Coordinates of C-alpha atoms in Angstrom, one line a residue:
Chain A
X29 CA 108.0 117.3 100.0
X30 CA 111.8 117.2 100.4
X31 CA 114.6 119.5 100.9
X32 CA 117.0 119.4 98.6
X33 CA 119.6 117.9 100.2
X34 CA 117.4 115.3 101.2
X35 CA 116.2 114.9 97.4
X36 CA 120.0 114.4 96.5
X37 CA 121.1 112.1 98.8
X38 CA 118.1 109.9 97.3
X39 CA 118.3 110.4 93.6
X40 CA 121.8 109.8 93.5
X41 CA 123.6 106.6 93.5
X42 CA 127.0 106.9 91.4
X43 CA 130.3 105.6 93.6
X44 CA 130.6 106.6 96.6
X45 CA 127.0 108.2 97.2
X46 CA 125.2 106.8 100.6
X47 CA 122.3 105.6 98.3
X48 CA 124.7 104.1 96.0
X49 CA 126.9 102.3 98.8
X50 CA 123.0 101.1 99.9
X51 CA 122.1 99.7 96.5
X52 CA 125.8 98.1 96.5
X53 CA 124.4 96.2 99.2
X54 CA 121.5 93.8 96.5
X55 CA 122.1 91.7 93.9
X56 CA 120.5 93.5 90.7
X57 CA 119.0 92.9 87.7
X58 CA 121.8 93.8 85.0
X59 CA 121.1 91.8 81.6
X60 CA 118.7 89.4 80.4
X61 CA 120.0 86.2 79.7
X62 CA 119.3 86.9 76.1
X63 CA 121.2 89.9 75.3
X64 CA 123.9 87.2 76.0
X65 CA 122.5 83.8 74.3
X66 CA 125.5 81.6 73.8
X67 CA 129.3 81.4 74.8
X68 CA 131.6 83.9 72.8
X69 CA 128.6 85.8 72.1
X70 CA 129.2 89.4 71.6
X71 CA 130.1 91.8 74.5
X72 CA 127.1 94.4 75.9
X73 CA 127.9 97.8 77.1
X74 CA 126.1 98.1 80.4
X75 CA 126.0 101.2 83.2
X76 CA 124.6 100.6 86.1
X77 CA 124.9 103.6 89.1
X78 CA 127.3 105.3 87.2
X79 CA 129.4 102.5 86.3
X80 CA 130.3 101.8 82.9
X81 CA 130.6 97.9 82.6
X82 CA 131.2 95.5 80.3
X83 CA 129.3 91.9 80.1
X84 CA 130.3 89.2 78.1
X85 CA 129.9 85.1 78.1
X86 CA 133.3 83.5 77.3
X87 CA 134.1 80.1 75.7
X88 CA 133.1 77.7 78.3
X89 CA 129.7 79.7 79.3
X90 CA 131.0 81.6 82.3
X91 CA 129.1 85.3 82.8
X92 CA 131.5 88.3 83.8
X93 CA 130.8 92.1 84.0
X94 CA 133.8 93.8 83.8
X95 CA 135.1 97.9 83.7
X96 CA 134.1 98.5 79.8
X97 CA 138.0 100.0 78.9
X98 CA 141.2 98.4 78.5
X99 CA 143.8 99.3 80.9
X100 CA 146.6 99.5 78.1
X101 CA 144.9 103.2 76.5
X102 CA 141.1 103.4 77.5
X103 CA 139.6 101.9 74.6
X104 CA 136.7 100.5 74.7
X105 CA 136.5 96.6 75.0
X106 CA 133.0 96.4 73.5
X107 CA 135.5 96.6 70.5
X108 CA 137.3 93.5 71.7
X109 CA 136.8 90.1 70.2
X110 CA 135.1 87.5 72.7
X111 CA 137.2 84.3 71.5
X112 CA 139.4 81.4 73.7
X113 CA 137.9 82.2 76.7
X114 CA 138.3 85.8 76.8
X115 CA 137.7 88.7 75.8
X116 CA 140.6 90.4 73.3
X117 CA 141.0 94.3 73.0
X118 CA 141.5 94.5 69.0
X119 CA 143.8 97.8 70.0
X120 CA 147.2 95.8 70.6
X121 CA 145.5 92.7 71.6
X122 CA 145.4 92.7 75.5
X123 CA 142.9 89.8 76.8
X124 CA 140.8 89.9 79.9
X125 CA 139.1 86.8 81.4
X126 CA 135.3 87.2 83.4
X127 CA 137.0 88.6 86.6
X128 CA 138.8 90.7 84.9
X129 CA 142.4 89.2 85.0
X130 CA 144.3 90.5 81.8
X131 CA 145.8 86.8 81.3
X132 CA 147.8 88.3 77.9
X133 CA 149.9 91.6 77.0
X134 CA 151.3 90.8 73.9
X135 CA 153.9 93.2 73.6
X136 CA 155.8 91.8 76.8
X137 CA 156.8 88.4 77.4
X138 CA 154.5 86.0 78.4
X139 CA 157.5 84.9 81.5
X140 CA 157.8 88.5 82.9
X141 CA 154.7 87.8 84.4
X142 CA 153.5 91.6 83.3
X143 CA 149.7 90.2 82.6
X144 CA 149.1 89.1 85.8
X145 CA 149.7 92.6 87.7
X146 CA 147.2 94.5 85.7
X147 CA 143.7 93.4 86.4
X148 CA 140.3 95.0 85.8
X149 CA 137.4 96.0 88.2
X150 CA 134.7 93.6 88.0
X151 CA 131.5 92.6 89.9
X152 CA 130.2 88.8 89.8
X153 CA 127.4 88.1 87.8
X154 CA 124.9 85.2 87.9
X155 CA 121.9 83.8 85.5
X156 CA 118.7 83.1 87.7
X157 CA 115.1 83.5 85.9
X158 CA 116.3 84.3 82.7
X159 CA 117.8 87.5 84.4
X160 CA 121.8 88.1 85.1
X161 CA 122.1 89.6 88.0
X162 CA 124.6 91.2 89.9
X163 CA 126.3 92.1 93.2
X164 CA 128.5 95.4 93.0
X165 CA 129.2 95.8 96.7
X166 CA 132.3 94.7 98.9
X167 CA 132.6 91.2 98.2
X168 CA 133.4 90.0 101.4
X169 CA 129.9 91.4 102.5
X170 CA 128.3 89.3 98.9
X171 CA 124.5 88.2 100.3
X172 CA 123.3 85.2 99.1
X173 CA 121.9 85.5 96.1
X174 CA 117.6 86.4 95.6
X175 CA 114.8 84.2 96.0
X176 CA 112.1 86.2 94.1
X177 CA 109.6 84.0 93.4
X178 CA 109.3 85.4 89.8
X179 CA 112.6 84.4 88.8
X180 CA 112.8 80.7 90.7
X181 CA 109.8 79.3 89.2
X182 CA 110.5 77.1 86.2
X183 CA 111.5 79.1 83.0
X184 CA 108.2 78.0 81.1
X185 CA 106.6 80.4 84.2
X186 CA 107.7 83.2 83.8
X187 CA 109.0 86.2 81.7
X188 CA 110.7 89.2 82.3
X189 CA 111.5 92.2 80.1
X190 CA 113.3 95.6 80.5
X191 CA 113.0 99.4 78.8
X192 CA 114.9 102.5 79.0
X193 CA 113.0 104.9 81.5
X194 CA 114.7 108.6 80.7
X195 CA 114.3 109.7 84.5
X196 CA 116.2 108.9 87.8
X197 CA 115.2 105.9 89.2
X198 CA 113.4 106.7 92.6
X199 CA 110.3 109.2 90.3
X200 CA 110.3 105.3 88.4
X201 CA 109.7 103.5 91.2
X202 CA 107.6 105.8 93.6
X203 CA 105.4 104.9 90.6
X204 CA 105.3 101.5 91.8
X205 CA 104.1 102.1 94.8
X206 CA 101.5 105.3 94.3
X207 CA 98.1 103.0 94.1
X208 CA 96.0 106.2 94.1
X209 CA 97.3 107.1 90.6
X210 CA 95.4 103.6 88.8
X211 CA 92.0 104.7 89.1
X212 CA 92.8 107.8 86.8
X213 CA 95.6 106.8 84.6
X214 CA 95.2 103.6 84.2
X215 CA 91.4 103.1 83.7
X216 CA 90.3 101.8 80.7
X217 CA 93.0 99.2 80.7
X218 CA 91.5 97.3 83.1
X219 CA 88.7 96.0 81.1
X220 CA 90.7 96.3 77.5
X221 CA 94.3 94.8 78.6
X222 CA 94.2 91.1 77.5
X223 CA 96.3 90.3 80.7
X224 CA 93.7 92.5 82.8
X225 CA 90.5 91.4 81.5
X226 CA 87.4 89.2 83.1
X227 CA 89.2 89.5 86.6
X228 CA 86.6 89.4 89.6
X229 CA 88.1 92.1 91.3
X230 CA 88.1 94.9 88.4
X231 CA 84.2 96.0 89.0
X232 CA 85.3 96.6 92.6
X233 CA 88.3 99.1 90.8
X234 CA 85.2 100.2 88.6
X235 CA 82.5 100.7 91.6
X236 CA 85.1 102.2 94.0
X237 CA 87.2 105.4 93.0
X238 CA 88.3 106.7 96.3
X239 CA 90.0 103.7 97.8
X240 CA 91.7 103.9 101.3
X241 CA 94.6 103.2 102.5
X242 CA 96.9 101.5 104.9
X243 CA 100.8 101.4 105.2
X244 CA 102.4 98.2 107.3
X245 CA 106.3 98.4 106.8
X246 CA 107.3 95.1 106.8
X247 CA 111.1 93.3 107.1
X248 CA 112.0 93.7 103.7
X249 CA 110.3 96.8 103.1
X250 CA 106.2 98.2 103.5
X251 CA 103.2 96.7 102.5
X252 CA 100.7 98.7 101.1
X253 CA 97.3 97.7 101.1
X254 CA 94.0 99.9 99.2
X255 CA 90.4 98.4 100.6
X256 CA 87.4 99.3 98.4
X257 CA 84.2 98.4 99.7
X258 CA 82.7 95.2 98.6
X259 CA 79.5 93.6 99.1
X260 CA 78.5 91.0 101.7
X261 CA 80.4 93.7 105.0
X262 CA 83.6 93.1 103.1
X263 CA 86.8 95.1 101.5
X264 CA 88.1 94.2 98.5
X265 CA 91.7 94.3 99.2
X266 CA 94.7 95.0 97.0
X267 CA 97.7 95.0 98.5
X268 CA 101.1 95.8 97.0
X269 CA 104.8 94.6 98.0
X270 CA 108.0 97.3 98.3
X271 CA 111.0 95.4 99.2
X272 CA 114.3 97.4 99.3
X273 CA 115.5 99.2 97.5
X274 CA 113.5 99.1 94.2
X275 CA 111.2 96.1 93.9
X276 CA 107.4 96.6 93.7
X277 CA 104.7 94.6 93.0
X278 CA 101.4 94.8 91.0
X279 CA 98.2 93.0 92.9
X280 CA 96.8 90.2 90.9
X281 CA 93.6 90.1 88.8
X282 CA 92.1 86.7 88.5
X283 CA 94.4 84.0 86.9
X284 CA 96.0 86.3 85.2
X285 CA 100.0 86.1 85.7
X286 CA 101.5 87.9 88.5
X287 CA 103.5 91.3 87.6
X288 CA 106.1 93.6 89.2
X289 CA 109.1 95.6 88.6
X290 CA 112.6 96.0 89.6
X291 CA 113.9 100.2 88.8
X292 CA 117.5 100.4 88.9
X293 CA 119.5 103.2 88.4
X294 CA 121.9 103.5 85.2
X295 CA 122.6 106.6 86.3
X296 CA 120.9 110.2 87.9
X297 CA 119.0 110.8 84.8
X298 CA 118.3 107.2 83.6
X299 CA 117.0 104.2 84.8
X300 CA 115.6 100.4 83.4
X301 CA 112.5 99.7 84.3
X302 CA 112.3 95.6 84.8
X303 CA 108.5 94.3 84.3
X304 CA 108.3 90.2 85.2
X305 CA 105.0 88.4 84.6
X306 CA 104.8 85.1 86.2
X307 CA 102.4 82.1 87.6
X308 CA 103.2 80.6 90.6
X309 CA 101.6 77.7 89.3
X310 CA 101.6 76.9 85.9
X311 CA 103.7 77.6 82.4
X312 CA 102.2 80.7 81.1
X313 CA 100.3 80.0 78.1
X314 CA 100.7 81.1 74.4
X315 CA 98.5 83.4 74.5
X316 CA 99.9 85.1 77.7
X317 CA 103.7 85.4 76.0
X318 CA 102.5 86.8 73.0
X319 CA 100.3 89.6 74.5
X320 CA 103.3 89.9 76.5
X321 CA 105.7 90.0 73.7
X322 CA 103.5 93.0 71.8
X323 CA 104.1 95.2 74.7
X324 CA 100.4 94.1 76.5
X325 CA 99.8 94.5 80.3
X326 CA 103.2 96.2 82.0
X327 CA 105.6 95.7 78.8
X328 CA 106.3 97.7 75.8
X329 CA 107.0 97.7 72.4
X330 CA 110.2 98.7 71.4
X331 CA 112.0 99.9 68.6
X332 CA 113.6 97.7 66.8
X333 CA 117.1 96.3 68.3
X334 CA 116.5 98.1 71.1
X335 CA 114.9 97.8 74.7
X336 CA 113.9 101.5 74.0
X337 CA 110.5 101.9 73.9
X338 CA 108.4 102.9 70.6
X339 CA 106.8 105.4 72.4
X340 CA 109.3 107.5 73.6
X341 CA 109.9 110.8 73.9
X342 CA 111.2 111.9 70.7
X343 CA 107.9 111.1 69.3
X344 CA 105.9 112.5 71.4
X345 CA 105.5 109.2 73.2
X346 CA 102.5 108.5 70.4
X347 CA 100.2 110.7 71.8
X348 CA 96.6 110.2 71.0
X349 CA 94.1 113.2 71.8
X350 CA 91.1 111.5 70.1
X351 CA 92.0 109.0 71.7
X352 CA 92.2 110.5 75.2
X353 CA 88.7 112.9 74.0
X354 CA 87.1 110.0 73.8
X355 CA 88.1 107.7 76.9
X356 CA 90.1 105.0 74.9
X357 CA 93.0 106.6 77.6
X358 CA 93.0 109.2 80.4
X359 CA 96.1 110.4 79.9
X360 CA 96.4 109.3 75.5
X361 CA 99.3 107.3 75.5
X362 CA 98.8 103.7 74.9
X363 CA 99.8 100.9 77.4
X364 CA 100.2 100.8 81.0
X365 CA 103.8 100.6 81.0
X366 CA 104.5 103.9 79.2
X367 CA 101.2 105.5 80.6
X368 CA 103.2 105.6 83.3
X369 CA 107.0 106.3 82.0
X370 CA 105.8 109.4 80.1
X371 CA 104.4 111.1 83.1
X372 CA 107.6 110.2 85.0
X373 CA 109.7 111.4 82.7
X374 CA 108.1 114.5 81.8
X375 CA 108.9 115.5 85.6
X376 CA 112.5 116.0 84.2
X377 CA 115.2 114.2 85.1
X378 CA 115.3 114.6 88.8
X379 CA 112.4 115.6 89.9
X380 CA 112.4 118.7 91.8
X381 CA 110.7 117.3 95.0
X382 CA 111.6 120.9 96.9
X383 CA 108.0 121.4 95.1
X384 CA 105.4 118.9 95.4
X385 CA 102.6 119.7 97.8
X386 CA 101.8 115.7 99.1
X387 CA 98.5 114.6 100.3
X388 CA 97.5 112.0 103.2
X389 CA 97.4 109.4 100.5
X390 CA 101.1 109.7 99.7
X391 CA 102.1 108.0 102.4
X392 CA 103.5 104.9 101.2
X393 CA 105.6 107.0 99.6
X394 CA 106.7 109.1 102.1
X395 CA 107.4 106.0 104.3
X396 CA 109.7 104.2 101.1
X397 CA 112.2 107.8 101.2
X398 CA 111.9 108.0 105.2
X399 CA 113.0 104.0 105.0
X400 CA 115.4 104.3 102.5
X401 CA 117.0 107.3 104.4
X402 CA 117.0 105.5 107.4
X403 CA 118.1 102.0 106.0
X404 CA 121.5 104.4 103.8
X405 CA 122.1 106.5 107.3
X406 CA 122.4 103.5 109.4
X407 CA 124.5 101.8 106.3
X408 CA 126.8 104.9 106.7
X409 CA 127.1 104.7 110.5
X410 CA 127.2 101.6 112.3
X411 CA 127.5 99.3 109.0
X412 CA 123.7 97.5 109.4
X413 CA 123.3 95.7 106.9
X414 CA 119.9 97.0 105.4
X415 CA 116.7 95.4 104.4
X416 CA 115.6 93.3 101.6
X417 CA 119.1 92.1 101.6
X418 CA 118.5 88.9 103.7
X419 CA 116.7 86.2 100.8
X420 CA 113.9 86.3 103.0
X421 CA 112.5 89.0 102.3
X422 CA 111.9 88.3 98.6
X423 CA 109.4 85.6 99.8
X424 CA 106.8 88.2 99.7
X425 CA 104.0 88.4 97.5
X426 CA 101.5 90.4 96.1
X427 CA 97.7 89.7 96.9
X428 CA 93.8 91.0 96.1
X429 CA 91.4 89.0 98.6
X430 CA 87.9 90.1 100.1
X431 CA 88.0 90.1 103.7
X432 CA 85.3 91.2 106.5
X433 CA 85.5 94.4 107.0
X434 CA 87.1 93.7 110.7
X435 CA 89.8 91.8 109.7
X436 CA 93.3 93.7 109.3
X437 CA 95.0 93.0 106.2
X438 CA 98.3 92.0 107.8
X439 CA 96.5 89.0 110.0
X440 CA 94.0 88.1 107.2
X441 CA 96.7 88.3 104.1
X442 CA 99.4 86.8 106.0
X443 CA 99.6 83.7 104.2
X444 CA 98.9 84.8 100.9
X445 CA 101.5 87.7 101.4
X446 CA 104.4 85.2 101.6
X447 CA 105.5 83.0 97.7
X448 CA 104.7 79.3 98.7
X449 CA 106.0 76.8 96.1
X450 CA 103.3 74.9 94.2
X451 CA 100.8 77.5 95.7
X452 CA 98.2 80.0 93.8
X453 CA 98.5 82.9 93.9
X454 CA 95.7 84.6 96.1
X455 CA 93.4 86.6 93.6
X456 CA 89.7 87.9 92.8
Chain B
X29 CA 112.9 118.0 63.9
X30 CA 113.5 116.6 67.7
X31 CA 109.7 116.5 69.7
X32 CA 108.2 118.6 72.6
X33 CA 108.5 116.1 75.1
X34 CA 112.3 115.1 73.7
X35 CA 113.5 119.3 74.4
X36 CA 111.1 119.8 77.8
X37 CA 112.8 117.2 79.5
X38 CA 116.3 118.1 79.8
X39 CA 118.2 119.2 82.8
X40 CA 118.7 122.5 81.1
X41 CA 115.0 123.1 80.3
X42 CA 114.1 121.6 83.8
X43 CA 116.3 124.9 85.3
X44 CA 113.6 127.3 83.7
X45 CA 110.8 125.8 85.7
X46 CA 108.9 128.9 87.2
X47 CA 110.7 129.6 91.0
X48 CA 107.7 131.1 92.0
X49 CA 105.7 129.1 95.4
X50 CA 102.7 126.9 94.1
X51 CA 101.0 126.8 96.9
X52 CA 100.1 128.4 100.3
X53 CA 100.8 126.9 103.9
X54 CA 98.3 124.6 105.0
X55 CA 96.6 124.4 108.3
X56 CA 97.5 121.3 110.0
X57 CA 96.2 119.6 112.8
X58 CA 97.7 117.1 115.1
X59 CA 95.9 115.0 117.9
X60 CA 97.3 112.7 120.4
X61 CA 95.0 110.3 121.7
X62 CA 96.5 108.8 124.3
X63 CA 98.9 109.8 126.9
X64 CA 101.8 108.1 125.8
X65 CA 101.5 109.4 122.0
X66 CA 100.7 113.2 124.1
X67 CA 104.5 113.1 124.6
X68 CA 105.0 112.5 121.7
X69 CA 103.2 115.2 120.3
X70 CA 104.6 117.1 122.8
X71 CA 108.2 116.6 121.7
X72 CA 107.6 117.2 118.0
X73 CA 105.7 119.8 118.7
X74 CA 108.8 122.1 119.6
X75 CA 110.8 122.2 116.4
X76 CA 109.5 124.0 113.9
X77 CA 106.7 124.1 111.8
X78 CA 104.8 125.6 109.3
X79 CA 101.5 126.2 110.9
X80 CA 100.4 122.9 112.2
X81 CA 99.1 122.9 115.3
X82 CA 99.5 119.9 118.1
X83 CA 96.5 118.8 120.5
X84 CA 95.9 115.9 122.4
X85 CA 92.6 114.2 122.9
X86 CA 90.7 114.6 126.7
X87 CA 87.7 112.4 126.8
X88 CA 85.1 113.5 124.6
X89 CA 81.6 114.3 125.3
X90 CA 78.5 115.5 123.2
X91 CA 76.6 118.4 124.2
X92 CA 73.4 117.2 123.6
X93 CA 73.1 113.5 123.3
X94 CA 76.2 111.3 123.0
X95 CA 77.0 110.2 119.8
X96 CA 75.5 113.5 118.0
X97 CA 76.9 114.2 114.6
X98 CA 77.0 117.9 112.6
X99 CA 75.2 120.6 114.4
X100 CA 74.8 118.8 117.3
X101 CA 78.8 117.7 118.1
X102 CA 80.3 119.4 120.5
X103 CA 83.7 118.2 122.0
X104 CA 87.0 119.8 123.1
X105 CA 90.9 119.3 122.5
X106 CA 93.2 120.2 124.5
X107 CA 96.8 122.1 123.5
X108 CA 100.3 122.2 124.4
X109 CA 99.6 124.9 126.6
X110 CA 96.9 122.5 128.6
X111 CA 93.9 125.1 127.0
X112 CA 91.1 123.5 126.0
X113 CA 89.9 124.2 122.4
X114 CA 86.8 123.8 120.4
X115 CA 87.6 120.8 118.2
X116 CA 84.6 121.5 115.9
X117 CA 86.0 125.1 115.4
X118 CA 89.5 123.7 115.0
X119 CA 88.7 121.6 112.7
X120 CA 87.0 123.9 110.5
X121 CA 89.4 126.1 110.1
X122 CA 92.2 123.4 109.8
X123 CA 93.2 121.4 105.9
X124 CA 93.8 118.1 106.8
X125 CA 93.9 116.1 110.3
X126 CA 97.0 113.3 111.7
X127 CA 95.2 111.4 114.7
X128 CA 97.9 109.8 116.4
X129 CA 97.8 106.5 118.7
X130 CA 100.3 104.3 120.7
X131 CA 99.8 100.5 119.5
X132 CA 96.9 99.2 122.5
X133 CA 96.5 102.2 123.8
X134 CA 92.4 103.7 123.7
X135 CA 91.9 105.3 120.3
X136 CA 88.1 105.3 120.6
X137 CA 88.6 109.2 120.1
X138 CA 88.8 109.2 116.4
X139 CA 85.6 108.5 116.0
X140 CA 84.4 112.2 118.0
X141 CA 87.6 113.9 115.5
X142 CA 86.2 111.6 112.6
X143 CA 82.5 113.2 112.7
X144 CA 84.1 116.7 112.8
X145 CA 86.2 115.6 110.1
X146 CA 83.4 114.4 108.0
X147 CA 81.1 117.6 108.9
X148 CA 83.5 119.7 106.9
X149 CA 84.5 117.4 104.6
X150 CA 88.3 117.1 105.9
X151 CA 90.9 114.1 105.5
X152 CA 91.6 112.3 108.1
X153 CA 95.6 110.5 108.5
X154 CA 95.7 107.9 111.4
X155 CA 99.5 107.0 112.3
X156 CA 100.3 104.3 115.1
X157 CA 103.2 104.5 115.9
X158 CA 104.7 101.1 119.2
X159 CA 103.7 101.8 122.7
X160 CA 104.4 99.7 125.5
X161 CA 102.9 96.4 124.8
X162 CA 104.0 96.0 120.9
X163 CA 101.6 92.8 120.6
X164 CA 99.9 92.1 116.9
X165 CA 96.8 92.1 119.3
X166 CA 97.4 95.6 120.1
X167 CA 97.9 96.3 117.2
X168 CA 95.1 95.3 115.6
X169 CA 93.3 96.8 118.4
X170 CA 94.4 100.5 117.6
X171 CA 93.6 99.5 113.8
X172 CA 90.3 98.3 114.6
X173 CA 89.7 101.8 116.2
X174 CA 91.4 103.9 113.1
X175 CA 90.3 102.4 110.2
X176 CA 86.8 103.2 110.1
X177 CA 87.7 107.2 110.0
X178 CA 91.2 107.2 107.9
X179 CA 91.7 107.7 104.4
X180 CA 94.9 107.1 104.9
X181 CA 96.8 104.4 108.1
X182 CA 100.5 104.1 108.7
X183 CA 102.0 101.9 110.8
X184 CA 105.0 102.6 111.3
X185 CA 108.0 100.7 113.3
X186 CA 109.5 104.0 115.1
X187 CA 108.4 107.8 116.1
X188 CA 110.7 109.2 113.9
X189 CA 108.4 108.8 111.0
X190 CA 105.5 111.3 112.7
X191 CA 108.1 113.8 111.8
X192 CA 108.9 112.4 108.3
X193 CA 105.8 112.6 107.5
X194 CA 104.8 116.3 108.9
X195 CA 107.7 117.3 106.8
X196 CA 106.7 115.6 103.5
X197 CA 103.2 117.0 104.1
X198 CA 104.4 120.7 104.6
X199 CA 102.4 120.8 108.7

C-alpha cells in the first residue's frame, strides 16, 4: 500500500517532478535503430517522460533528438524535409541541425545571424546494440555510456523489440520483479513456448508452485531470488536483477537466449516496454530469431506498421475463454508479454496503490519502491547520483542454478551474477 | 464498437472504482530477535500503526521437552513494556509475523517462532538489517538461521526499510 502522495511521487516523471529528475540521470532506450535506418530517412516522433520530441538521422548519419515543434510558429517538424544535414520545416523553411540549432531562416538575411539565435532543446542520441539511447538530464552531469550486456555483445547475438503499453511505467515495471506471478499467469508457456521449453530447470517450476523468496539490495538496485526445492539437498534458484530505475532481467532457461526488459515512461499514462533477448557466447539461431519476430517468448505480434501489440485493449486482447477453460493459458490471453500487459493495463492508467493489499512475498516490489523514493529524495536534497547510473552497475546477469541448501545465493551465485565477456550464462 | 477493455481502462472510468474498504485491519506481530534489533523495534513501535504489535524474543524454552512442537510448544515473548506474553497465543491470533534481526546477531530464536507459525499456518517474513558487524560472514550467519523458516527473507541496507515495509503491508 502507498499513500496517494507517495504513489504520485513514484508515478509522475514529467519535467520537474522528483521521479522525472531521477529518470533524467540515466541513459534510456529511446528508439530502435531500425526506426532511423539510414541518412535522411523520415524523422520519428518520440515522446519520453512527458516531452514531445523528434528523432532524425541527418545526411551524414548523425543522430538528433530535438523538440518536435518549430520555434517559428509551433508546427510539428515531423512534416519536415530531412535533407542536406538538417531538418527543414515545410511551413516557412526554417532549418535545424541534430543539435536543434537553427541553421537557416530563409526570410532573414543570412548575414544577420538571426538563425544563430534560435535553438530548439535537444538531447544526445547514441546508437548501441540496435538501440538508440538518450540522456535527458543536465549536460554537465552526463554519465558514461550504458554497458548492459545485451547491448554490448555483437549484433548477431542480440535482438530487441519494443511495444506500447498503455499504463504508467511503475505498474509495468513492478511486473518485471514480481516473481510470484509466474507460476500462475504464465503457466503453460514453459512447456509450449519455443524460447522457454526443454530447459532442465522447468521441472522445478512445475513441481514446486510455492517458491520462497529472498530480496537483497545490490549496488545498482536489487537481486530477487526465488528458490524451489530440488533433489540432493539442493535448491533451484532463479535470480532476477533490477537495475534502477527501470531495467529488469528474467532468469534464463537452459541454453535459450537470456531476456529482460526496460520500462520507459512515455508520459504518466503510457510507457514503452522494451524486450531484449541475447546470448553471451553465440549468435542467435535462425529458429530463435524467427520465433522472436513471430512474437514468441517475451515479444509480441504487432498491428502492422506500428509498435502497438496486435492483441490490445481495443480488441479485448483477443481473449480466448475456451483456451482459458481448457488450460491452454491461465488468463485466456496468448503470449507472455500480453498476459502481463493486459492485466497491468486493466489496473487503469495509473494504478491506485492506496487500495492494494500486499503480502510478505511482495517485498521485492516494496523494496524497489522504497529505493526509488530514497534515491529521488537524495538526488533532490543532496544531489546524490542515484544507483544504476554507474555503468559498473549494468554488468549484472540474471541466473538460474542449483545450490546446496546452506549456501547463500549471493555467495553461491556470485560469479553467475556478473556479466563476463565470452562466458556463458549460468542456467539450468 | 469500442471494446469493453478500451472503455474500462480510461482515467475517467478509474474514477468510478468503488470507494468502500476492501480489507480489514490485519494483526501483525513484529518480533525482534536480538538486543540491537529490539532497540530498532522499540523506536518503530512509537509510530502510528494499524494494529501491529511489537515484541522481543528472549531466550526460548519449551515446557515439556526441548524442541517440542505442536501442542507441546510453550514459549514466551516480551512486549515492549516488558510484560511476558505467550508466543503461541500471539501467533494464533495474528495474520502474519515478521522477525527482525541484525547481521551477525544470535537469531536462533526464529526456529521456535517458526514452529508456532507452522502450527497455525501463518506466514513468517524475515528481515536482516545492518548490525555492529557488517561483514559478509555475519550476514551469512544470520541468513543461515532465518532461511529455513521464512517465506520471504529480506536483506536491507538500512533500518528505514522496516517502517517502509510495515506501512506497505498495512501493519
